């Protein structure tokens, strides 16, 4: 029996919607079967909490007296450069921006202890941020230098906009070389010393809707502790990859561009992150509701870690050279067990995204929907 | 009063096969944990110990070791897990050589057992959230 989003929203408003997480649905389906669950369950909540370098914020810091035009000039927040090539006081701070005087990898491996992602966390936490700007001066914007402090509560607008988030699947990184390497997949010990992965697997949004049947442009989501929306398909979105029989991508596939009001978000779900030898970034908490419109959609949400496969790639040579040969395909249940076997060697596994936090987000979103505080949206247009 | 001390012992090759730890237990009633042990290429022995015992026994035991020609330094660094900063991602799990971190299979939360830590500092670099701190 098919349902519509409108019907589900009616039930949400009445506080009658049945909402479970993408983890809970697995056992529920085993217990009651697809048919029964598709009828009973209205919404399945999915989530992820991992480092996402393609994150950043648009800020409008308001006009000064006299006025300054930062566009075409320079702008720094806590000594970290932001992008000023927009209108007078609109700027964009990217998660991986670094202070000009950060030694980067000159002292190898660099620490990258403070960058754009850390400023975003501090800004959201309500801390004052030092702003230093310079413009070239015009007849209508005569001021050339500005030094001030900004605080999120005084900003006209602060918008989180991530060109790419919530990757549908990702590589498992290993190191076949004889030296330690420092990557965006963490520290990789030589000779298959460890294997790092980064996905919330069975809880991950796009694994639960592998063909983007419900998640589309305009979908309302949990973003950084507040409300956000899917703005577009993300950069590098690529649905045409190898898939399992169940339709689950076996390599990095779909991505989402996300947008939301930073002022309503929380530093608990936007965390400045540092990868030794690689750079600074932002870890973002995302939760996406999936309306159970029919049995097919429900079947997808019942996917479990043991049915989701990721490619193991060597990050010492194959990845940097762009010649990614898959050493092996492993599933997320194996990855989460603490070790996998590659080339006859048992190697310990580590995750970079937090499953515990993803679970927390899925439960928060479930709570919002159950209380009638969060309504579902029809996609404006599907993702490609 | 029972006290605990973390010390680094460096001893010459001539002492490598002496029953030093036996005396610490037998003569001074000290309880100890070997945190790290290795013999360097110069054939020097290095032992990181956590010793526990009554204060006067501890002092006597340390004097006994010094008299044997063993160099004793307090373990200067201390690794701290800042739980509020920890996201329970687990990036430290595979990197730690002594399995000082464990993840609960049910809650998926990470915990840190300081007693197992040998201050190798690998997790400091591996933790993306800077939840592992070193104190000097
Ligand atoms: S790597 Fe850091 S944040 Fe992740 S579980 Fe370990 S201590 Fe916690
Ligand atoms: S310093 Fe970190 S990695 Fe090294 S033993 Fe201690 S906890 Fe493990």
Coordinates of C-alpha atoms and ligand atoms in Angstrom, one line a residue:
Chain A
X1 CA 0.0 0.0 0.0
X2 CA 1.6 3.2 -1.2
X3 CA 1.6 6.4 0.9
X4 CA 2.3 10.0 -0.1
X5 CA 4.5 12.5 1.6
X6 CA 1.4 14.6 2.2
X7 CA -0.3 11.7 4.1
X8 CA 2.9 11.2 6.2
X9 CA 3.0 14.8 7.1
X10 CA -0.6 14.7 8.2
X11 CA 0.4 12.0 10.6
X12 CA 3.5 13.8 11.8
X13 CA 1.4 16.9 12.5
X14 CA -1.0 14.8 14.6
X15 CA 2.0 13.3 16.5
X16 CA 1.1 9.8 15.1
X17 CA 3.9 9.1 12.7
X18 CA 5.9 6.0 13.2
X19 CA 9.5 6.9 12.9
X20 CA 12.5 4.6 13.3
X21 CA 16.2 4.9 12.5
X22 CA 18.0 3.2 9.6
X23 CA 19.5 0.9 12.2
X24 CA 16.2 0.0 14.0
X25 CA 14.5 -0.8 10.7
X26 CA 16.9 -3.6 10.0
X27 CA 15.6 -5.7 12.9
X28 CA 12.1 -4.6 12.5
X29 CA 12.0 -5.9 8.9
X30 CA 13.5 -9.2 10.1
X31 CA 10.8 -9.5 12.7
X32 CA 7.7 -8.3 10.9
X33 CA 8.6 -8.5 7.2
X34 CA 8.7 -6.0 4.4
X35 CA 4.9 -5.8 3.8
X36 CA 4.0 -5.1 7.3
X37 CA 6.8 -2.6 7.9
X38 CA 6.0 -0.7 4.7
X39 CA 2.5 -0.3 6.0
X40 CA 3.4 0.6 9.6
X41 CA 6.5 2.7 9.3
X42 CA 6.2 6.3 8.0
X43 CA 9.8 7.6 8.1
X44 CA 13.3 6.1 8.5
X45 CA 16.0 8.5 9.7
X46 CA 19.5 8.2 8.3
X47 CA 22.7 10.1 9.4
X48 CA 26.4 10.7 9.1
X49 CA 29.0 12.6 11.1
X50 CA 32.3 12.8 9.2
X51 CA 35.0 15.1 7.9
X52 CA 33.8 17.0 4.7
X53 CA 36.4 19.3 3.2
X54 CA 34.0 20.8 0.7
X55 CA 32.3 22.8 3.5
X56 CA 32.2 26.5 4.2
X57 CA 30.1 29.5 5.2
X58 CA 28.8 32.6 3.5
X59 CA 28.9 35.6 5.9
X60 CA 27.5 39.0 5.5
X61 CA 29.1 41.0 8.3
X62 CA 27.1 44.2 7.8
X63 CA 28.1 47.7 6.5
X64 CA 30.5 49.8 8.5
X65 CA 30.5 53.6 8.8
X66 CA 32.1 54.8 6.5
X67 CA 31.6 51.9 4.2
X68 CA 34.2 49.4 2.9
X69 CA 34.1 47.2 -0.2
X70 CA 35.9 44.0 0.5
X71 CA 35.1 42.6 -2.9
X72 CA 38.4 42.6 -4.8
X73 CA 40.3 43.3 -1.6
X74 CA 41.4 41.0 1.2
X75 CA 39.7 39.5 4.2
X76 CA 40.9 37.5 7.2
X77 CA 39.1 35.8 10.0
X78 CA 41.3 35.0 13.0
X79 CA 44.2 35.3 10.5
X80 CA 42.7 32.7 8.2
X81 CA 42.0 34.1 4.7
X82 CA 38.4 34.0 3.5
X83 CA 37.2 34.6 -0.1
X84 CA 36.2 38.2 -0.8
X85 CA 35.5 38.2 -4.5
X86 CA 31.8 38.9 -3.9
X87 CA 29.8 42.1 -3.0
X88 CA 31.0 44.6 -0.5
X89 CA 30.6 42.7 2.8
X90 CA 29.7 39.2 1.6
X91 CA 32.5 36.7 2.2
X92 CA 33.0 32.9 2.1
X93 CA 35.1 31.0 4.5
X94 CA 36.2 27.5 3.4
X95 CA 36.8 24.7 5.8
X96 CA 40.3 23.9 4.6
X97 CA 41.6 27.6 4.6
X98 CA 44.8 28.1 6.6
X99 CA 46.6 31.1 8.1
X100 CA 49.2 32.5 5.6
X101 CA 51.9 31.9 8.2
X102 CA 51.0 28.3 8.9
X103 CA 54.1 26.2 8.1
X104 CA 51.9 23.7 6.3
X105 CA 54.0 20.7 5.3
X106 CA 57.3 22.5 5.5
X107 CA 57.8 20.9 8.8
X108 CA 56.6 17.4 7.8
X109 CA 54.1 16.2 8.7
X110 CA 52.3 19.5 9.3
X111 CA 49.9 19.8 12.3
X112 CA 47.2 21.9 10.7
X113 CA 45.8 22.6 14.1
X114 CA 43.8 25.7 13.1
X115 CA 42.0 26.5 9.9
X116 CA 38.7 27.4 8.4
X117 CA 36.8 24.5 9.9
X118 CA 38.0 25.5 13.4
X119 CA 36.8 29.1 12.9
X120 CA 33.4 27.8 11.8
X121 CA 33.2 25.8 15.0
X122 CA 34.1 28.8 17.1
X123 CA 31.8 31.1 15.2
X124 CA 28.8 28.7 15.8
X125 CA 29.8 28.4 19.4
X126 CA 29.3 32.1 19.8
X127 CA 32.9 33.2 20.2
X128 CA 34.1 36.5 18.9
X129 CA 36.1 36.3 15.7
X130 CA 38.7 38.9 14.7
X131 CA 38.1 40.3 11.2
X132 CA 40.7 42.1 9.2
X133 CA 39.8 43.5 5.8
X134 CA 41.3 45.7 3.2
X135 CA 39.7 47.2 0.2
X136 CA 40.9 49.6 -2.5
X137 CA 38.4 52.4 -1.8
X138 CA 35.8 53.7 -4.2
X139 CA 33.7 56.8 -4.3
X140 CA 30.8 54.9 -2.7
X141 CA 33.0 52.7 -0.4
X142 CA 35.8 55.0 0.8
X143 CA 37.1 52.9 3.8
X144 CA 40.2 51.0 3.0
X145 CA 41.1 49.2 6.2
X146 CA 38.9 47.5 8.7
X147 CA 39.8 45.7 12.0
X148 CA 36.9 44.6 14.1
X149 CA 35.4 41.6 15.9
X150 CA 32.4 39.8 14.7
X151 CA 30.0 37.5 16.5
X152 CA 27.4 35.3 15.0
X153 CA 24.6 36.9 16.9
X154 CA 25.3 40.3 15.3
X155 CA 25.7 39.0 11.8
X156 CA 23.1 39.8 9.2
X157 CA 23.4 36.4 7.7
X158 CA 25.6 33.3 8.1
X159 CA 24.9 30.4 5.8
X160 CA 26.5 27.0 5.7
X161 CA 26.9 26.0 2.1
X162 CA 28.7 22.7 1.3
X163 CA 29.3 22.0 -2.4
X164 CA 29.9 18.4 -1.5
X165 CA 28.7 16.3 1.4
X166 CA 27.4 12.9 2.4
X167 CA 29.4 10.8 -0.1
X168 CA 27.6 7.7 -1.1
X169 CA 30.3 5.2 -0.2
X170 CA 34.1 5.8 0.0
X171 CA 37.4 4.1 -0.4
X172 CA 39.1 2.1 2.4
X173 CA 42.6 3.5 2.5
X174 CA 45.8 1.4 3.1
X175 CA 49.5 2.0 2.6
X176 CA 51.6 -0.6 0.7
X177 CA 54.8 1.5 0.9
X178 CA 57.6 1.2 3.4
X179 CA 57.0 4.6 5.1
X180 CA 54.2 6.2 7.1
X181 CA 52.0 8.4 5.0
X182 CA 49.7 11.2 6.1
X183 CA 46.5 11.5 4.1
X184 CA 43.0 12.8 4.3
X185 CA 42.1 9.3 5.2
X186 CA 44.3 9.6 8.3
X187 CA 47.7 8.3 9.3
X188 CA 48.5 5.1 7.3
X189 CA 51.2 2.9 8.7
X190 CA 53.6 1.2 6.2
X191 CA 53.2 -2.3 4.8
X192 CA 49.4 -2.6 5.4
X193 CA 49.8 -1.4 9.0
X194 CA 46.2 -0.3 9.2
X195 CA 43.1 0.4 7.0
X196 CA 40.9 3.5 7.4
X197 CA 37.4 3.9 6.2
X198 CA 34.9 6.7 6.4
X199 CA 31.1 6.1 6.2
X200 CA 28.3 5.4 8.6
X201 CA 27.4 2.4 6.4
X202 CA 23.9 1.2 7.1
X203 CA 23.0 4.5 8.7
X204 CA 24.4 6.6 5.8
X205 CA 21.8 8.7 4.0
X206 CA 22.5 7.7 0.3
X207 CA 23.0 4.0 1.1
X208 CA 19.4 4.0 2.3
X209 CA 18.1 5.6 -0.9
X210 CA 20.6 4.3 -3.5
X211 CA 18.8 5.6 -6.5
X212 CA 17.8 9.0 -5.0
X213 CA 14.1 8.2 -5.2
X214 CA 13.1 10.3 -2.1
X215 CA 16.2 12.5 -1.5
X216 CA 16.2 15.3 -4.1
X217 CA 16.7 19.0 -4.5
X218 CA 14.9 20.8 -1.8
X219 CA 14.8 17.9 0.7
X220 CA 14.7 19.2 4.3
X221 CA 17.4 17.7 6.5
X222 CA 19.2 17.9 9.9
X223 CA 22.3 20.0 9.2
X224 CA 24.9 20.8 11.8
X225 CA 22.3 20.6 14.6
X226 CA 19.8 22.9 12.7
X227 CA 17.7 22.7 9.7
X228 CA 19.2 22.5 6.2
X229 CA 18.2 21.6 2.7
X230 CA 19.6 19.6 -0.2
X231 CA 20.6 22.5 -2.6
X232 CA 21.7 20.4 -5.5
X233 CA 23.6 17.3 -6.4
X234 CA 27.1 17.7 -5.0
X235 CA 30.3 18.1 -6.9
X236 CA 31.7 14.8 -8.2
X237 CA 28.1 13.3 -8.0
X238 CA 28.3 10.2 -10.1
X239 CA 25.4 7.7 -10.0
X240 CA 26.9 5.6 -12.8
X241 CA 29.2 3.3 -10.9
X242 CA 29.4 -0.4 -10.2
X243 CA 26.6 -1.5 -8.0
X244 CA 25.7 -4.7 -6.1
X245 CA 22.7 -6.7 -7.1
X246 CA 20.7 -4.8 -4.5
X247 CA 21.7 -1.5 -6.2
X248 CA 24.2 -0.3 -3.6
X249 CA 27.2 1.5 -5.1
X250 CA 30.5 -0.4 -4.7
X251 CA 32.6 2.8 -5.0
X252 CA 32.2 6.5 -4.3
X253 CA 29.0 7.6 -6.1
X254 CA 26.4 10.2 -5.3
X255 CA 27.0 13.4 -3.3
X256 CA 24.9 16.2 -2.0
X257 CA 25.3 20.0 -2.0
X258 CA 23.8 21.3 1.3
X259 CA 22.6 24.6 2.6
X260 CA 21.3 25.8 5.9
X261 CA 21.2 28.7 8.4
X262 CA 24.4 28.6 10.4
X263 CA 22.9 30.8 13.1
X264 CA 20.6 27.9 14.2
X265 CA 23.3 25.3 14.1
X266 CA 25.5 24.0 17.0
X267 CA 29.2 23.5 17.5
X268 CA 28.5 20.0 18.7
X269 CA 27.7 19.1 15.1
X270 CA 30.2 21.2 13.3
X271 CA 33.7 20.4 14.4
X272 CA 37.0 21.8 13.3
X273 CA 39.2 18.9 12.3
X274 CA 42.9 18.5 11.7
X275 CA 44.5 15.8 9.6
X276 CA 48.2 15.6 10.4
X277 CA 50.2 16.1 7.2
X278 CA 47.1 16.8 5.2
X279 CA 45.2 19.9 6.3
X280 CA 42.3 21.4 8.2
X281 CA 38.7 20.6 7.6
X282 CA 35.2 20.5 9.1
X283 CA 33.3 17.5 10.4
X284 CA 29.6 17.9 9.7
X285 CA 26.6 16.2 11.2
X286 CA 23.9 15.4 8.7
X287 CA 20.5 13.6 9.2
X288 CA 18.2 12.8 6.3
X289 CA 14.6 11.5 6.7
X290 CA 13.4 8.9 4.2
X291 CA 9.6 8.7 3.7
X292 CA 8.5 5.1 3.4
X293 CA 6.3 5.6 0.4
X294 CA 6.2 2.0 -0.7
X295 CA 7.8 -1.4 -0.2
X296 CA 10.6 -0.8 -2.6
X297 CA 11.9 2.2 -0.7
X298 CA 11.5 0.4 2.6
X299 CA 13.5 -2.5 1.3
X300 CA 16.4 -0.1 0.5
X301 CA 16.3 1.3 4.1
X302 CA 16.7 -2.2 5.5
X303 CA 20.1 -2.5 4.0
X304 CA 22.8 -3.6 6.5
X305 CA 26.5 -3.2 6.9
X306 CA 27.2 -6.7 5.7
X307 CA 25.6 -5.9 2.3
X308 CA 27.5 -2.7 1.6
X309 CA 30.9 -3.1 0.0
X310 CA 33.8 -0.6 -0.3
X311 CA 37.0 -0.7 -2.4
X312 CA 40.3 -1.0 -0.6
X313 CA 42.8 1.3 -2.3
X314 CA 46.5 1.9 -1.8
X315 CA 47.1 5.6 -0.9
X316 CA 50.9 5.4 -1.2
X317 CA 50.9 5.1 -5.0
X318 CA 47.7 4.0 -6.7
X319 CA 45.6 6.9 -5.3
X320 CA 48.1 9.8 -5.7
X321 CA 48.9 8.7 -9.3
X322 CA 45.2 8.4 -10.2
X323 CA 45.5 4.7 -11.0
X324 CA 43.2 3.3 -8.4
X325 CA 43.2 -0.5 -8.6
X326 CA 40.9 -2.1 -6.2
X327 CA 43.0 -4.4 -3.9
X328 CA 39.9 -6.0 -2.5
X329 CA 36.2 -5.3 -1.8
X330 CA 35.3 -5.5 1.9
X331 CA 31.9 -4.9 3.6
X332 CA 31.2 -2.5 6.4
X333 CA 30.5 -5.3 8.9
X334 CA 34.0 -6.6 8.3
X335 CA 35.4 -3.1 8.6
X336 CA 33.5 -2.5 11.9
X337 CA 34.7 -5.8 13.3
X338 CA 38.1 -4.2 13.9
X339 CA 40.2 -6.0 11.2
X340 CA 40.2 -7.1 7.6
X341 CA 42.4 -9.5 5.7
X342 CA 44.3 -8.2 2.7
X343 CA 47.0 -10.1 0.9
X344 CA 46.9 -12.7 3.6
X345 CA 47.6 -10.2 6.3
X346 CA 45.2 -9.4 9.1
X347 CA 45.1 -5.6 9.4
X348 CA 43.4 -3.4 12.0
X349 CA 40.7 -1.0 10.8
X350 CA 39.7 2.4 12.0
X351 CA 36.9 4.7 11.1
X352 CA 37.2 8.4 10.5
X353 CA 33.5 9.2 10.7
X354 CA 31.8 8.5 14.0
X355 CA 29.1 5.8 14.0
X356 CA 28.1 6.7 17.6
X357 CA 27.4 10.4 16.6
X358 CA 25.6 9.3 13.4
X359 CA 23.3 7.2 15.6
X360 CA 22.8 10.1 17.9
X361 CA 21.8 12.4 15.0
X362 CA 19.4 9.7 13.5
X363 CA 17.7 9.6 16.9
X364 CA 17.5 13.4 17.3
X365 CA 15.9 13.7 13.9
X366 CA 13.5 10.9 14.8
X367 CA 12.6 12.8 17.9
X368 CA 11.9 16.0 16.0
X369 CA 9.6 14.2 13.5
X370 CA 7.8 12.3 16.2
X371 CA 7.1 15.5 18.1
X372 CA 5.7 17.1 14.9
X373 CA 8.6 19.7 14.8
X374 CA 10.0 18.6 11.5
X375 CA 7.9 18.0 8.3
X376 CA 9.0 16.1 5.2
X377 CA 9.4 17.8 1.8
X378 CA 8.7 16.7 -1.7
X379 CA 11.8 17.0 -3.8
X380 CA 11.6 20.0 -6.1
X381 CA 13.5 18.0 -8.7
X382 CA 15.2 14.6 -8.4
X383 CA 19.0 14.3 -8.3
X384 CA 20.6 13.2 -11.6
Chain B
X1 CA 50.2 5.9 52.1
X2 CA 50.3 4.0 48.8
X3 CA 51.7 6.0 45.9
X4 CA 52.1 5.4 42.2
X5 CA 55.0 6.5 40.0
X6 CA 55.7 6.2 36.4
X7 CA 59.4 6.0 35.7
X8 CA 61.8 5.3 32.8
X9 CA 64.8 3.1 33.8
X10 CA 67.8 3.1 31.6
X11 CA 70.4 0.4 32.5
X12 CA 73.7 -0.7 31.0
X13 CA 74.1 -4.1 29.3
X14 CA 75.8 -5.6 32.3
X15 CA 72.5 -5.3 34.2
X16 CA 70.2 -6.6 31.5
X17 CA 70.0 -10.1 32.9
X18 CA 69.9 -9.2 36.6
X19 CA 66.8 -10.0 38.6
X20 CA 66.1 -6.3 39.4
X21 CA 62.3 -6.4 39.3
X22 CA 62.4 -9.5 41.6
X23 CA 64.1 -7.4 44.3
X24 CA 61.6 -4.6 43.9
X25 CA 58.8 -7.0 44.7
X26 CA 60.5 -9.2 47.3
X27 CA 62.5 -6.6 49.2
X28 CA 60.4 -3.5 48.9
X29 CA 56.9 -4.9 48.4
X30 CA 56.4 -2.8 45.3
X31 CA 53.8 -3.7 42.6
X32 CA 54.7 -2.7 39.1
X33 CA 53.5 -2.8 35.6
X34 CA 55.8 -2.9 32.7
X35 CA 54.6 -0.4 30.2
X36 CA 57.3 -0.6 27.6
X37 CA 60.6 -2.5 27.5
X38 CA 63.3 -2.5 24.9
X39 CA 67.0 -3.0 24.4
X40 CA 68.5 -0.3 22.3
X41 CA 71.1 -0.9 19.5
X42 CA 73.7 0.2 22.0
X43 CA 72.6 -2.8 24.1
X44 CA 71.2 -0.5 26.7
X45 CA 68.0 -1.5 28.4
X46 CA 65.0 0.8 28.7
X47 CA 62.1 0.0 30.8
X48 CA 59.0 2.1 31.4
X49 CA 57.5 1.1 34.7
X50 CA 54.5 2.0 36.8
X51 CA 55.5 1.3 40.3
X52 CA 53.1 1.3 43.2
X53 CA 53.8 1.0 46.9
X54 CA 54.3 2.7 50.2
X55 CA 56.1 6.0 49.9
X56 CA 59.1 4.9 52.0
X57 CA 59.4 1.6 50.1
X58 CA 59.2 3.5 46.8
X59 CA 62.0 5.8 47.8
X60 CA 64.1 2.8 49.1
X61 CA 63.4 0.9 45.9
X62 CA 64.4 3.7 43.7
X63 CA 67.6 4.2 45.7
X64 CA 68.4 0.5 45.3
X65 CA 68.0 0.9 41.5
X66 CA 70.2 4.0 41.4
X67 CA 72.9 2.3 43.5
X68 CA 73.0 -0.5 40.8
X69 CA 73.9 2.1 38.2
X70 CA 70.5 2.4 36.7
X71 CA 69.4 5.9 35.5
X72 CA 65.9 6.7 36.7
X73 CA 63.7 9.5 35.3
X74 CA 60.1 10.2 35.9
X75 CA 58.0 9.5 32.8
X76 CA 57.8 13.2 31.9
X77 CA 55.0 13.0 29.4
X78 CA 51.5 12.1 30.1
X79 CA 48.8 11.3 27.5
X80 CA 45.4 12.7 28.2
X81 CA 42.1 11.7 26.5
X82 CA 39.9 14.8 26.4
X83 CA 36.6 13.0 26.4
X84 CA 34.5 16.2 25.6
X85 CA 36.5 16.6 22.4
X86 CA 36.3 12.9 21.4
X87 CA 33.8 12.1 18.7
X88 CA 34.2 8.3 19.1
X89 CA 35.2 8.0 15.5
X90 CA 37.7 5.3 16.2
X91 CA 40.6 6.7 14.1
X92 CA 42.9 5.9 17.1
X93 CA 41.9 2.3 17.3
X94 CA 44.1 0.8 14.6
X95 CA 47.1 3.1 15.2
X96 CA 47.7 2.4 18.9
X97 CA 50.3 -0.4 19.4
X98 CA 49.0 -1.4 22.8
X99 CA 45.3 -1.4 22.2
X100 CA 44.8 1.3 24.8
X101 CA 41.5 2.3 23.0
X102 CA 38.6 0.0 22.7
X103 CA 35.2 0.5 21.1
X104 CA 32.1 -0.9 22.7
X105 CA 30.4 -3.1 20.1
X106 CA 26.9 -2.1 21.3
X107 CA 27.2 1.7 22.0
X108 CA 30.0 2.2 19.4
X109 CA 31.7 4.5 21.9
X110 CA 35.4 4.6 22.4
X111 CA 37.1 4.4 25.7
X112 CA 40.7 4.9 26.7
X113 CA 42.7 2.8 29.2
X114 CA 45.5 5.0 30.3
X115 CA 47.2 2.0 32.0
X116 CA 47.9 0.5 28.7
X117 CA 49.4 3.6 27.2
X118 CA 53.2 3.6 26.6
X119 CA 53.3 7.3 25.4
X120 CA 54.4 6.5 21.9
X121 CA 52.4 9.6 20.8
X122 CA 51.0 8.0 17.6
X123 CA 47.4 8.8 18.6
X124 CA 48.3 12.5 18.9
X125 CA 48.9 12.7 15.2
X126 CA 46.1 10.3 14.3
X127 CA 43.2 11.9 16.2
X128 CA 41.6 14.4 13.8
X129 CA 39.7 16.0 16.6
X130 CA 42.7 16.7 18.8
X131 CA 41.2 14.8 21.6
X132 CA 44.5 13.3 22.6
X133 CA 46.8 15.7 24.4
X134 CA 50.2 15.3 25.7
X135 CA 51.3 16.9 29.0
X136 CA 54.9 17.5 29.8
Ligands
LIG1 S1 40.6 9.4 17.2 FE1 40.3 11.0 18.7 S2 38.1 11.5 18.4 FE2 38.4 9.6 17.4 S3 37.8 8.1 19.0 FE3 40.1 8.3 19.1 S4 40.3 9.9 20.6 FE4 38.2 10.0 20.0
LIG2 S1 50.4 7.3 23.1 FE1 48.4 6.9 22.1 S2 48.9 5.4 20.5 FE2 50.7 5.4 21.9 S3 50.3 3.8 23.4 FE3 49.5 5.7 24.3 S4 47.3 5.7 23.6 FE4 48.4 4.2 22.3

